[in-house]
Short mmCIF file of C-alpha atoms in Angstrom, two decimals:
data_model
loop_
_atom_site.label_atom_id
_atom_site.label_comp_id
_atom_site.label_asym_id
_atom_site.label_seq_id
_atom_site.Cartn_x
_atom_site.Cartn_y
_atom_site.Cartn_z
CA MET V 1 -7.77 0.41 -32.69
CA LYS V 2 -4.46 2.01 -33.60
CA LYS V 3 -6.21 5.37 -33.94
CA TYR V 4 -7.66 5.09 -30.40
CA LEU V 5 -4.30 4.14 -28.90
CA LEU V 6 -2.63 7.04 -30.69
CA SER V 7 -5.22 9.43 -29.28
CA ILE V 8 -4.65 8.10 -25.76
CA PHE V 9 -0.87 8.46 -25.96
CA THR V 10 -1.29 11.97 -27.40
CA LEU V 11 -3.26 12.92 -24.29
CA ILE V 12 -0.89 11.14 -21.90
CA PHE V 13 2.32 12.77 -23.21
CA PRO V 14 1.64 16.36 -22.11
CA ILE V 15 0.06 15.22 -18.83
CA LEU V 16 3.11 13.16 -17.90
CA THR V 17 5.60 15.81 -18.95
CA PHE V 18 3.76 18.46 -16.97
CA ALA V 19 3.38 16.15 -13.97
CA GLN V 20 7.04 15.22 -14.03
CA GLU V 21 8.18 18.81 -14.17
CA SER V 22 5.89 20.46 -11.67
CA THR V 23 3.12 18.54 -9.94
CA SER V 24 4.34 15.10 -8.79
CA GLU V 25 5.00 16.35 -5.25
CA LYS V 26 1.62 18.08 -5.13
CA ILE V 27 -0.18 14.93 -6.33
CA ASP V 28 1.75 12.93 -3.75
CA ARG V 29 0.77 15.27 -0.91
CA VAL V 30 -2.92 15.48 -1.85
CA PHE V 31 -3.16 11.72 -2.31
CA LYS V 32 -1.55 11.15 1.07
CA ASP V 33 -4.04 13.48 2.75
CA TYR V 34 -6.96 11.41 1.47
CA THR V 35 -5.54 7.88 1.80
CA GLY V 36 -3.09 8.14 4.70
CA TRP V 37 -5.69 6.80 7.16
CA PHE V 38 -6.07 3.60 5.13
CA VAL V 39 -2.31 3.01 4.85
CA GLU V 40 -1.79 3.64 8.57
CA GLY V 41 -4.69 1.33 9.40
CA ILE V 42 -3.41 -1.60 7.33
CA PHE V 43 0.18 -1.28 8.54
CA TYR V 44 -0.73 -0.33 12.11
CA GLU V 45 1.74 -1.85 14.57
CA ILE V 46 0.39 -3.30 17.80
CA PRO V 47 2.70 -2.21 20.64
CA PHE V 48 3.70 -5.16 22.83
CA SER V 49 6.26 -3.10 24.71
CA GLU V 50 8.23 0.10 24.34
CA ASP V 51 10.92 -1.70 22.34
CA TYR V 52 8.95 -3.50 19.68
CA LYS V 53 5.70 -3.44 17.77
CA ILE V 54 4.17 -6.04 15.45
CA PRO V 55 2.04 -5.11 12.40
CA TRP V 56 -1.40 -6.66 12.92
CA VAL V 57 -1.56 -7.79 9.28
CA LEU V 58 1.63 -9.80 9.90
CA ILE V 59 -0.05 -11.54 12.85
CA VAL V 60 -2.99 -12.48 10.62
CA LEU V 61 -0.65 -13.75 7.87
CA MET V 62 1.53 -15.87 10.14
CA GLY V 63 -1.39 -16.96 12.31
CA GLY V 64 -3.08 -18.31 9.21
CA ALA V 65 0.11 -20.03 8.05
CA ILE V 66 0.59 -21.75 11.42
CA PHE V 67 -3.09 -22.85 11.49
CA PHE V 68 -2.90 -24.33 7.97
CA THR V 69 0.38 -26.10 8.74
CA PHE V 70 -1.16 -27.97 11.68
CA TYR V 71 -4.65 -28.42 10.19
CA PHE V 72 -3.32 -30.07 7.02
CA LYS V 73 -0.81 -32.19 8.99
CA PHE V 74 2.34 -30.44 7.78
CA ILE V 75 1.44 -30.62 4.09
CA ASN V 76 4.28 -28.14 3.46
CA PHE V 77 6.70 -31.01 4.13
CA THR V 78 4.72 -34.20 3.47
CA GLY V 79 3.48 -32.91 0.10
CA PHE V 80 6.83 -31.67 -1.21
CA ARG V 81 7.83 -34.81 -3.11
CA THR V 82 4.33 -35.17 -4.56
CA ALA V 83 4.48 -31.54 -5.71
CA LEU V 84 7.65 -32.20 -7.70
CA ARG V 85 6.07 -35.26 -9.33
CA VAL V 86 2.94 -33.30 -10.26
CA VAL V 87 4.99 -30.52 -11.90
CA GLN V 88 6.86 -33.20 -13.86
CA GLY V 89 3.53 -34.43 -15.25
CA LYS V 90 3.55 -37.83 -13.50
CA TYR V 91 -0.18 -37.64 -12.77
CA GLU V 92 -1.35 -35.72 -15.82
CA ASP V 93 -3.50 -38.64 -16.99
CA ILE V 94 -5.58 -38.98 -13.83
CA GLU V 95 -5.92 -35.21 -13.52
CA LYS V 96 -7.35 -35.10 -17.02
CA HIS V 97 -9.71 -38.06 -16.94
CA GLY V 98 -9.96 -39.28 -13.33
CA ALA V 99 -8.18 -42.17 -11.65
CA ASP V 100 -11.25 -44.40 -11.55
CA THR V 101 -11.80 -44.00 -15.30
CA LEU V 102 -8.24 -44.96 -16.20
CA TYR V 103 -7.04 -47.25 -13.42
CA GLY V 104 -10.03 -48.10 -11.23
CA ASP V 105 -11.65 -50.77 -13.43
CA PRO V 106 -9.66 -54.04 -13.44
CA THR V 107 -11.50 -55.40 -16.51
CA PRO V 108 -9.97 -54.86 -19.99
CA ASN V 109 -11.20 -51.92 -22.03
CA GLU V 110 -12.57 -54.00 -24.91
CA ASP V 111 -15.27 -51.64 -26.13
CA HIS V 112 -13.03 -48.62 -26.73
CA ASN V 113 -9.42 -47.70 -27.06
CA ILE V 114 -8.25 -46.02 -23.86
CA ILE V 115 -5.42 -44.34 -25.78
CA GLU V 116 -7.96 -42.51 -27.92
CA THR V 117 -9.72 -41.07 -24.86
CA LEU V 118 -6.47 -39.51 -23.78
CA ARG V 119 -6.73 -37.13 -26.71
CA ASP V 120 -9.87 -35.63 -25.18
CA ASP V 121 -9.06 -32.31 -23.57
CA SER V 122 -11.83 -32.77 -21.02
CA ALA V 123 -10.20 -31.25 -17.97
CA HIS V 124 -11.20 -27.64 -17.44
CA GLY V 125 -8.45 -25.05 -17.43
CA GLU V 126 -6.16 -23.12 -19.72
CA VAL V 127 -2.58 -23.81 -18.59
CA SER V 128 -0.37 -26.63 -17.30
CA HIS V 129 0.81 -27.03 -13.70
CA PHE V 130 4.27 -25.72 -14.61
CA GLN V 131 2.86 -22.71 -16.44
CA ALA V 132 0.55 -21.84 -13.54
CA LEU V 133 3.47 -22.18 -11.13
CA THR V 134 5.73 -19.88 -13.17
CA ALA V 135 2.93 -17.36 -13.73
CA ALA V 136 2.39 -17.11 -9.99
CA LEU V 137 6.13 -17.17 -9.25
CA SER V 138 6.69 -14.31 -11.68
CA ALA V 139 4.50 -12.13 -9.47
CA THR V 140 6.42 -12.98 -6.28
CA VAL V 141 10.02 -13.60 -7.43
CA GLY V 142 11.29 -10.10 -8.03
CA LEU V 143 12.50 -6.96 -6.38
CA GLY V 144 11.68 -8.35 -2.94
CA ASN V 145 14.29 -11.05 -3.42
CA ILE V 146 16.97 -8.58 -4.53
CA ALA V 147 16.21 -5.34 -2.69
CA GLY V 148 13.90 -6.50 0.10
CA VAL V 149 16.36 -8.98 1.58
CA ALA V 150 19.08 -6.31 1.77
CA VAL V 151 16.67 -3.95 3.55
CA ALA V 152 15.68 -6.70 6.01
CA LEU V 153 19.32 -7.46 6.80
CA SER V 154 20.13 -3.78 7.29
CA ILE V 155 17.36 -3.50 9.90
CA GLY V 156 17.32 -6.95 11.49
CA GLY V 157 20.86 -8.18 10.89
CA PRO V 158 21.86 -11.67 9.66
CA GLY V 159 19.45 -13.32 12.10
CA ALA V 160 16.52 -12.04 10.07
CA THR V 161 17.40 -14.68 7.47
CA PHE V 162 16.47 -17.51 9.85
CA TRP V 163 12.99 -16.11 10.44
CA MET V 164 12.65 -15.36 6.74
CA ILE V 165 13.18 -19.04 5.99
CA LEU V 166 10.67 -20.03 8.68
CA ALA V 167 8.08 -17.67 7.17
CA GLY V 168 8.67 -19.30 3.78
CA LEU V 169 8.24 -22.83 5.14
CA LEU V 170 5.03 -21.96 6.99
CA GLY V 171 3.74 -19.99 4.00
CA MET V 172 3.82 -23.16 1.90
CA ALA V 173 0.73 -24.40 3.77
CA SER V 174 -1.12 -21.11 3.12
CA LYS V 175 -0.38 -21.33 -0.60
CA PHE V 176 -1.59 -24.94 -0.71
CA ALA V 177 -4.88 -24.01 0.96
CA GLU V 178 -5.80 -20.92 -1.06
CA CYS V 179 -4.79 -22.37 -4.44
CA THR V 180 -6.79 -25.56 -3.86
CA LEU V 181 -9.87 -23.39 -3.29
CA GLY V 182 -9.01 -21.31 -6.36
CA VAL V 183 -9.42 -24.35 -8.61
CA LYS V 184 -12.34 -25.82 -6.63
CA TYR V 185 -14.61 -22.79 -7.06
CA ARG V 186 -13.47 -21.29 -10.37
CA ASP V 187 -15.87 -20.30 -13.15
CA VAL V 188 -15.27 -21.66 -16.66
CA GLY V 189 -16.73 -19.68 -19.56
CA LYS V 190 -18.28 -21.24 -22.68
CA ASP V 191 -15.07 -20.51 -24.58
CA GLY V 192 -12.99 -22.27 -21.93
CA THR V 193 -11.72 -19.06 -20.32
CA VAL V 194 -11.20 -19.53 -16.59
CA TYR V 195 -12.24 -16.98 -13.95
CA GLY V 196 -10.94 -17.77 -10.49
CA GLY V 197 -9.47 -16.56 -7.25
CA PRO V 198 -10.65 -15.61 -3.75
CA MET V 199 -13.57 -13.62 -5.22
CA TYR V 200 -15.12 -16.89 -6.40
CA TYR V 201 -14.40 -19.18 -3.47
CA LEU V 202 -15.55 -16.50 -1.03
CA THR V 203 -18.82 -16.19 -2.97
CA LYS V 204 -19.53 -19.84 -3.80
CA GLY V 205 -17.95 -21.50 -0.78
CA PHE V 206 -19.72 -19.28 1.74
CA LYS V 207 -23.02 -19.69 -0.11
CA GLU V 208 -22.72 -23.46 0.35
CA LYS V 209 -22.35 -22.86 4.08
CA GLY V 210 -25.38 -20.55 4.22
CA MET V 211 -23.19 -17.44 4.60
CA GLY V 212 -23.78 -16.04 1.11
CA THR V 213 -24.12 -12.35 2.06
CA PHE V 214 -21.00 -12.36 4.23
CA GLY V 215 -19.06 -14.15 1.49
CA LYS V 216 -20.23 -11.65 -1.14
CA ILE V 217 -19.06 -8.71 1.00
CA LEU V 218 -15.63 -10.31 1.51
CA ALA V 219 -15.39 -11.10 -2.21
CA VAL V 220 -16.18 -7.52 -3.27
CA LEU V 221 -13.65 -6.15 -0.77
CA PHE V 222 -11.00 -8.53 -2.09
CA ALA V 223 -11.78 -7.59 -5.71
CA VAL V 224 -11.45 -3.86 -4.94
CA PHE V 225 -8.15 -4.45 -3.13
CA VAL V 226 -6.68 -6.61 -5.90
CA VAL V 227 -7.53 -4.05 -8.59
CA GLY V 228 -5.93 -1.25 -6.55
CA GLY V 229 -2.90 -3.39 -5.77
CA SER V 230 -2.46 -4.33 -9.43
CA PHE V 231 -2.22 -0.67 -10.46
CA GLY V 232 0.25 0.24 -7.73
CA GLY V 233 2.51 -2.37 -6.13
CA GLY V 234 2.03 -4.78 -9.02
CA ASN V 235 2.57 -2.11 -11.68
CA MET V 236 3.67 1.45 -10.88
CA PHE V 237 6.22 0.43 -8.24
CA GLN V 238 7.71 -2.22 -10.55
CA ALA V 239 7.85 0.18 -13.51
CA ASN V 240 9.36 2.90 -11.32
CA GLN V 241 12.16 0.68 -10.03
CA ALA V 242 12.90 -0.78 -13.47
CA ALA V 243 13.04 2.70 -15.03
CA ALA V 244 15.29 3.99 -12.26
CA GLN V 245 17.75 1.12 -12.74
CA PHE V 246 17.69 1.51 -16.52
CA VAL V 247 18.31 5.27 -16.42
CA LYS V 248 21.09 4.77 -13.87
CA LEU V 249 22.78 2.01 -15.87
CA PHE V 250 23.00 4.07 -19.05
CA ASP V 251 23.44 7.37 -17.20
CA PHE V 252 20.66 9.16 -19.08
CA GLU V 253 20.41 12.86 -18.27
CA ASN V 254 17.20 13.52 -20.20
CA ALA V 255 14.40 14.44 -17.77
CA ASN V 256 11.92 12.43 -19.84
CA ALA V 257 14.04 9.26 -20.02
CA GLY V 258 11.82 7.52 -17.48
CA MET V 259 8.70 8.33 -19.48
CA TYR V 260 10.22 7.03 -22.72
CA PHE V 261 11.24 3.85 -20.92
CA GLY V 262 7.68 3.54 -19.60
CA ILE V 263 6.18 3.87 -23.08
CA VAL V 264 8.42 1.10 -24.42
CA MET V 265 7.71 -1.08 -21.38
CA ALA V 266 3.96 -0.48 -21.74
CA ALA V 267 4.11 -1.54 -25.40
CA ILE V 268 5.91 -4.79 -24.51
CA VAL V 269 3.53 -5.50 -21.63
CA ALA V 270 0.56 -4.82 -23.95
CA VAL V 271 1.70 -7.48 -26.41
CA VAL V 272 1.68 -10.06 -23.63
CA ILE V 273 -1.39 -9.19 -21.57
CA ILE V 274 -3.72 -8.77 -24.53
CA GLY V 275 -3.31 -12.52 -25.11
CA GLY V 276 -4.69 -13.38 -21.65
CA ILE V 277 -3.43 -16.01 -19.21
CA LYS V 278 -2.33 -18.41 -21.97
CA ARG V 279 0.12 -15.90 -23.42
CA ILE V 280 1.14 -14.68 -19.96
CA ALA V 281 1.87 -18.28 -18.94
CA SER V 282 3.79 -19.01 -22.14
CA VAL V 283 6.01 -15.99 -21.46
CA THR V 284 6.53 -16.56 -17.74
CA GLU V 285 7.42 -20.23 -18.21
CA LYS V 286 10.42 -19.01 -20.21
CA VAL V 287 11.31 -15.74 -18.46
CA VAL V 288 11.02 -16.89 -14.82
CA PRO V 289 13.31 -19.96 -15.02
CA PHE V 290 15.79 -17.96 -17.15
CA MET V 291 16.10 -14.92 -14.90
CA ALA V 292 15.92 -16.91 -11.66
CA GLY V 293 18.52 -19.31 -13.10
CA ILE V 294 20.99 -16.52 -13.88
CA TYR V 295 20.53 -14.95 -10.46
CA VAL V 296 20.88 -18.26 -8.59
CA LEU V 297 23.91 -19.24 -10.72
CA ALA V 298 25.68 -15.99 -9.85
CA ALA V 299 24.87 -16.52 -6.18
CA LEU V 300 26.23 -20.10 -6.36
CA ILE V 301 29.44 -18.83 -7.99
CA ILE V 302 29.94 -16.36 -5.12
CA LEU V 303 29.12 -19.00 -2.50
CA GLY V 304 31.44 -21.46 -4.24
CA ALA V 305 34.28 -18.92 -4.28
CA ASN V 306 33.70 -18.34 -0.56
CA TRP V 307 32.72 -21.87 0.45
CA HIS V 308 34.96 -21.70 3.52
CA LEU V 309 32.86 -18.81 4.86
CA ILE V 310 29.43 -20.45 4.44
CA ASP V 311 29.54 -22.12 7.87
CA ASP V 312 30.56 -18.81 9.45
CA ALA V 313 27.63 -17.10 7.69
CA PHE V 314 25.13 -19.69 8.93
CA ALA V 315 26.60 -19.43 12.44
CA LEU V 316 26.08 -15.65 12.33
CA ILE V 317 22.53 -16.15 11.03
CA TYR V 318 21.72 -18.70 13.75
CA HIS V 319 23.19 -16.72 16.64
CA GLY V 320 21.64 -13.50 15.34
CA ALA V 321 18.23 -15.16 15.12
CA PHE V 322 18.16 -15.94 18.84
CA SER V 323 20.27 -13.16 20.32
CA GLY V 324 19.42 -10.06 18.32
CA LEU V 325 23.08 -9.01 18.08
CA GLY V 326 22.36 -5.47 19.22
CA ILE V 327 19.48 -4.94 16.79
CA ALA V 328 16.72 -2.57 17.90
CA GLY V 329 14.01 -4.63 19.60
CA GLY V 330 16.45 -7.48 20.26
CA LEU V 331 15.32 -11.01 19.46
CA VAL V 332 11.74 -9.98 18.67
CA GLY V 333 12.94 -7.13 16.45
CA VAL V 334 15.00 -9.58 14.38
CA MET V 335 12.12 -12.04 14.26
CA ILE V 336 9.67 -9.40 13.02
CA GLN V 337 11.98 -8.22 10.23
CA GLY V 338 12.66 -11.74 8.97
CA ILE V 339 9.07 -12.96 9.10
CA ARG V 340 7.85 -9.69 7.60
CA ARG V 341 10.19 -9.96 4.62
CA GLY V 342 9.50 -13.66 4.10
CA ALA V 343 5.72 -13.29 4.31
CA PHE V 344 5.59 -10.17 2.17
CA SER V 345 7.98 -11.61 -0.42
CA ASN V 346 6.10 -14.82 -1.23
CA GLU V 347 2.57 -13.36 -0.75
CA ALA V 348 1.39 -16.57 0.95
CA GLY V 349 -2.01 -15.81 2.46
CA VAL V 350 -2.58 -12.74 0.30
CA GLY V 351 -4.72 -14.76 -2.14
CA SER V 352 -3.18 -13.38 -5.33
CA ALA V 353 -1.56 -16.64 -6.43
CA ALA V 354 -4.91 -18.46 -6.27
CA ILE V 355 -5.98 -16.37 -9.27
CA ALA V 356 -3.15 -17.66 -11.49
CA HIS V 357 -3.34 -21.24 -10.21
CA SER V 358 -7.09 -21.43 -10.80
CA ALA V 359 -6.45 -21.50 -14.57
CA VAL V 360 -4.71 -24.89 -14.47
CA ARG V 361 -5.99 -27.96 -16.36
CA THR V 362 -7.03 -30.57 -13.81
CA LYS V 363 -10.03 -32.42 -12.36
CA TYR V 364 -8.50 -32.43 -8.86
CA PRO V 365 -8.28 -29.00 -7.15
CA ALA V 366 -5.79 -30.27 -4.56
CA SER V 367 -3.31 -31.17 -7.31
CA GLU V 368 -2.71 -27.48 -7.94
CA GLY V 369 -2.67 -26.66 -4.25
CA ILE V 370 0.18 -29.13 -3.85
CA VAL V 371 2.06 -27.55 -6.77
CA ALA V 372 1.53 -24.08 -5.28
CA LEU V 373 3.30 -24.98 -2.05
CA LEU V 374 6.56 -24.98 -4.05
CA GLU V 375 6.25 -21.20 -4.55
CA PRO V 376 7.26 -19.96 -1.09
CA PHE V 377 10.02 -22.58 -1.05
CA VAL V 378 11.56 -21.33 -4.31
CA ASP V 379 10.89 -17.66 -3.62
CA THR V 380 11.87 -17.39 0.04
CA VAL V 381 13.69 -20.51 1.22
CA VAL V 382 15.94 -20.71 -1.87
CA ILE V 383 16.29 -17.32 -3.58
CA CYS V 384 15.93 -14.99 -0.57
CA THR V 385 18.31 -17.17 1.47
CA MET V 386 20.90 -17.14 -1.32
CA THR V 387 20.73 -13.35 -1.50
CA ALA V 388 21.15 -13.12 2.27
CA LEU V 389 24.14 -15.50 2.27
CA VAL V 390 25.85 -13.53 -0.51
CA ILE V 391 25.41 -10.25 1.37
CA VAL V 392 26.51 -11.68 4.74
CA ILE V 393 29.59 -13.43 3.29
CA THR V 394 30.81 -10.54 1.13
CA ASN V 395 30.17 -8.15 4.04
CA PHE V 396 32.77 -9.99 6.16
CA ASP V 397 35.57 -8.29 4.21
CA GLY V 398 33.72 -5.51 2.42
CA ALA V 399 31.99 -4.09 5.52
CA PHE V 400 29.67 -2.15 3.21
CA LEU V 401 26.64 -2.83 5.43
CA GLU V 402 26.28 -1.86 9.07
CA TYR V 403 23.69 -4.14 10.62
CA GLY V 404 21.00 -2.27 12.53
CA VAL V 405 21.24 0.84 10.33
CA PRO V 406 18.23 0.92 7.96
CA ILE V 407 18.81 1.53 4.25
CA LYS V 408 16.34 2.48 1.53
CA GLU V 409 18.03 1.38 -1.70
CA GLY V 410 18.35 -2.38 -1.39
CA VAL V 411 19.21 -3.04 -5.05
CA GLU V 412 22.38 -0.96 -4.83
CA LEU V 413 23.55 -2.84 -1.74
CA THR V 414 22.91 -6.24 -3.33
CA ALA V 415 24.78 -5.03 -6.45
CA ILE V 416 27.79 -4.08 -4.30
CA ALA V 417 27.78 -7.58 -2.77
CA PHE V 418 27.70 -9.31 -6.18
CA ASP V 419 30.20 -6.90 -7.77
CA SER V 420 32.74 -7.62 -5.04
CA VAL V 421 33.18 -11.14 -6.44
CA ILE V 422 31.86 -10.88 -10.01
CA PRO V 423 33.02 -7.54 -11.49
CA HIS V 424 30.30 -5.57 -13.33
CA PHE V 425 27.60 -8.06 -12.35
CA SER V 426 25.53 -5.01 -11.42
CA ILE V 427 24.82 -4.68 -15.16
CA VAL V 428 23.33 -8.18 -15.22
CA LEU V 429 21.52 -7.38 -11.98
CA THR V 430 19.95 -4.32 -13.60
CA ILE V 431 18.71 -6.47 -16.48
CA ALA V 432 17.38 -8.97 -13.92
CA VAL V 433 15.54 -6.18 -12.09
CA ILE V 434 13.90 -5.10 -15.36
CA LEU V 435 12.93 -8.69 -16.19
CA PHE V 436 11.66 -9.29 -12.65
CA ALA V 437 9.61 -6.09 -12.88
CA PHE V 438 8.25 -7.05 -16.30
CA SER V 439 7.18 -10.54 -15.22
CA THR V 440 5.60 -9.17 -12.03
CA MET V 441 3.63 -6.61 -14.03
CA ILE V 442 2.19 -9.10 -16.52
CA SER V 443 1.11 -11.47 -13.75
CA TRP V 444 -0.44 -8.71 -11.66
CA SER V 445 -2.27 -7.43 -14.74
CA TYR V 446 -4.04 -10.79 -14.82
CA TYR V 447 -4.78 -10.66 -11.09
CA GLY V 448 -6.19 -7.14 -11.35
CA MET V 449 -8.25 -7.95 -14.42
CA GLN V 450 -9.88 -10.90 -12.66
CA GLY V 451 -10.92 -8.57 -9.84
CA TRP V 452 -12.09 -5.98 -12.38
CA ILE V 453 -14.20 -8.57 -14.24
CA PHE V 454 -15.74 -9.74 -10.97
CA LEU V 455 -16.77 -6.15 -10.15
CA PHE V 456 -17.81 -4.89 -13.59
CA GLY V 457 -18.72 -8.03 -15.52
CA LYS V 458 -17.23 -10.12 -18.29
CA GLY V 459 -16.86 -8.79 -21.81
CA LYS V 460 -14.41 -7.37 -24.33
CA THR V 461 -15.18 -3.76 -23.39
CA SER V 462 -14.55 -4.41 -19.70
CA ASP V 463 -11.28 -6.20 -20.53
CA LEU V 464 -10.11 -3.40 -22.81
CA VAL V 465 -10.84 -0.62 -20.31
CA TYR V 466 -8.84 -2.38 -17.59
CA LYS V 467 -5.89 -3.14 -19.89
CA ILE V 468 -5.70 0.46 -21.16
CA LEU V 469 -5.76 1.75 -17.56
CA PHE V 470 -3.06 -0.76 -16.58
CA LEU V 471 -0.79 0.31 -19.47
CA PHE V 472 -1.38 3.97 -18.61
CA PHE V 473 -0.14 3.33 -15.07
CA VAL V 474 2.98 1.61 -16.43
CA ILE V 475 3.93 4.94 -18.02
CA VAL V 476 2.90 6.95 -14.94
CA GLY V 477 4.99 4.72 -12.66
CA SER V 478 8.04 5.09 -14.89
CA SER V 479 7.70 8.86 -15.18
CA ILE V 480 7.04 10.36 -11.77
CA SER V 481 7.75 9.62 -8.14
CA LEU V 482 4.50 9.05 -6.28
CA GLY V 483 5.42 7.68 -2.87
CA ALA V 484 1.94 8.00 -1.33
CA VAL V 485 0.32 6.24 -4.30
CA ILE V 486 2.73 3.34 -3.93
CA ASP V 487 2.14 3.18 -0.15
CA PHE V 488 -1.62 3.12 -0.74
CA SER V 489 -1.42 0.35 -3.35
CA ASP V 490 0.88 -1.71 -1.13
CA ALA V 491 -1.65 -1.33 1.66
CA MET V 492 -4.35 -2.59 -0.71
CA ILE V 493 -2.29 -5.68 -1.51
CA PHE V 494 -1.94 -6.54 2.16
CA ALA V 495 -5.57 -5.62 2.85
CA MET V 496 -6.32 -8.64 0.62
CA VAL V 497 -5.04 -10.79 3.49
CA VAL V 498 -8.06 -10.10 5.71
CA PRO V 499 -10.95 -11.41 3.54
CA ASN V 500 -8.74 -14.16 2.13
CA ILE V 501 -7.53 -15.65 5.43
CA ILE V 502 -11.04 -15.46 6.92
CA GLY V 503 -12.40 -17.32 3.91
CA VAL V 504 -9.71 -19.99 3.72
CA VAL V 505 -9.91 -20.79 7.45
CA ILE V 506 -13.71 -21.21 7.27
CA LEU V 507 -13.45 -23.35 4.11
CA SER V 508 -10.59 -25.53 5.44
CA PRO V 509 -12.75 -28.69 5.81
CA ILE V 510 -13.50 -28.54 2.07
CA ILE V 511 -9.78 -28.28 1.29
CA SER V 512 -9.12 -31.31 3.50
CA ARG V 513 -11.71 -33.37 1.58
CA GLU V 514 -10.18 -32.36 -1.76
CA LEU V 515 -6.71 -33.34 -0.53
CA LYS V 516 -7.93 -36.81 0.53
CA ARG V 517 -9.70 -37.22 -2.82
CA TYR V 518 -6.55 -36.42 -4.81
CA LEU V 519 -4.25 -38.58 -2.68
CA LYS V 520 -6.73 -41.44 -3.10
CA ALA V 521 -6.57 -40.98 -6.90
CA ILE V 522 -2.77 -41.11 -6.79
CA ASN V 523 -2.90 -44.30 -4.71
CA ILE V 524 -5.34 -45.89 -7.19
CA LYS V 525 -2.86 -45.24 -9.99
CA HIS V 526 0.13 -46.52 -8.01
CA ASP V 527 -1.76 -49.69 -7.00
CA ALA V 528 -2.70 -50.31 -10.64
CA LEU V 529 0.92 -49.83 -11.77
CA ASP V 530 2.10 -52.25 -9.06
CA GLU V 531 -0.33 -54.82 -10.47
CA GLY V 532 1.13 -54.45 -13.96
CA ALA V 533 -0.96 -51.68 -15.54
CA GLU V 534 0.66 -49.39 -18.10
CA ASP V 535 1.41 -45.78 -17.11
CA LEU V 536 -0.79 -43.82 -19.52
CA THR V 537 0.96 -40.45 -19.17
CA LYS V 538 3.37 -41.42 -21.94
CA HIS V 539 0.47 -41.49 -24.41
CA MET V 540 -0.52 -37.90 -23.67
#
């Protein structure tokens, strides 16, 4: 194995060095010539007037989110408390063995010891609710929260924050729906390995409805898109941004510094992804809370130091949301920027998170759907809003950002905002960017591999080929600037929206039945506890 890896790196070295020195622009141009039509098609903006245009994929995303919010009777709000209890493990016993088995029979369990049955790992799945949540969060909490928010504010002004929050709240219903289906229709191998995601619920769910061929076509399209997206937006873009921040922080002048960084990053990523979802989850459950905690703590320190300006910031956000404050496109222009950033940041409706959540241990698919609705809340409503508040408040005195004037480098602007209150925090921010990029890469490697397996079959050879390709692209992304490649891969990520939203809308009645089934199980447990039964989660 070591010999093969050495041979691969020996081949990659000269290719990357040559590409970096002379051909990256040529590759970029040629790639754009062949894929530009696809990128333009996915991000095509429907003109509603001369002043503003709305990307059609954004209409599909938000249309789906609004439909799910009403169809599931505002589950994004009514299920919030339940979601917190599920993550805490309050219902782990019924999810493992079924509520009727543990709490449904009022007669004493005289023939067997119920405590012994709790040792049976009978629920399918590989990871806990918390691990699945952090694995999925690690793919969404990242550069979008740091750089993307700054870019949205530069274009749409403070008012974009309001619509960003709204997109996050509505997206919670989309996440609930797709992740419930992810668990409902997953495949479980003989060794316990879980294979799940839109590919499986599009295939199985549509077959149940007599639409097998249509479902298969949508599933294959989704699988192709998720593989392409995993190599680009979920890999090369992340590696590129992390390498750029690293080289800038230490002021490296060596032309190959990015490539060396990529090789090291690829080695670290390899250690994690070779272990599959269990190892990915064990890493993300530590990395995600740590890095998000540091970032949120710093934001809270800045907000605390400027507490007297928070109401002014919210007033500016509110008025900007409904007036436009001179932003191009006015009110609708602000709305588009905010919703676009919120929807694109948390990936609700894209279907990617359903792949990670499908690996959870539970007998009730809706239990994981309810946990998943926390994702857009944490990612967009909490972290994105904090970033926006920090930028708006520090910009009162600093005036480093002119609203309505688009910027490209959002990380630098966010760093200026944090540095203005916490000197040299940009160093910590750089480390956060690298950690965010790392966690996003390992989660997207799992997403891409699931799509790859669906297309090319299960097996060690198939796994190895995908992982080697993924690690190769980590180095490529760190070494050269390939704008058209990144644009194409981003387009593939958002192309996932189309087959996914179609599938989830059609399968919504099944989601509704699963939700009622899980809520009934919770009620059975609560009724039993009210009648004096012992809560069996403490024995697990």
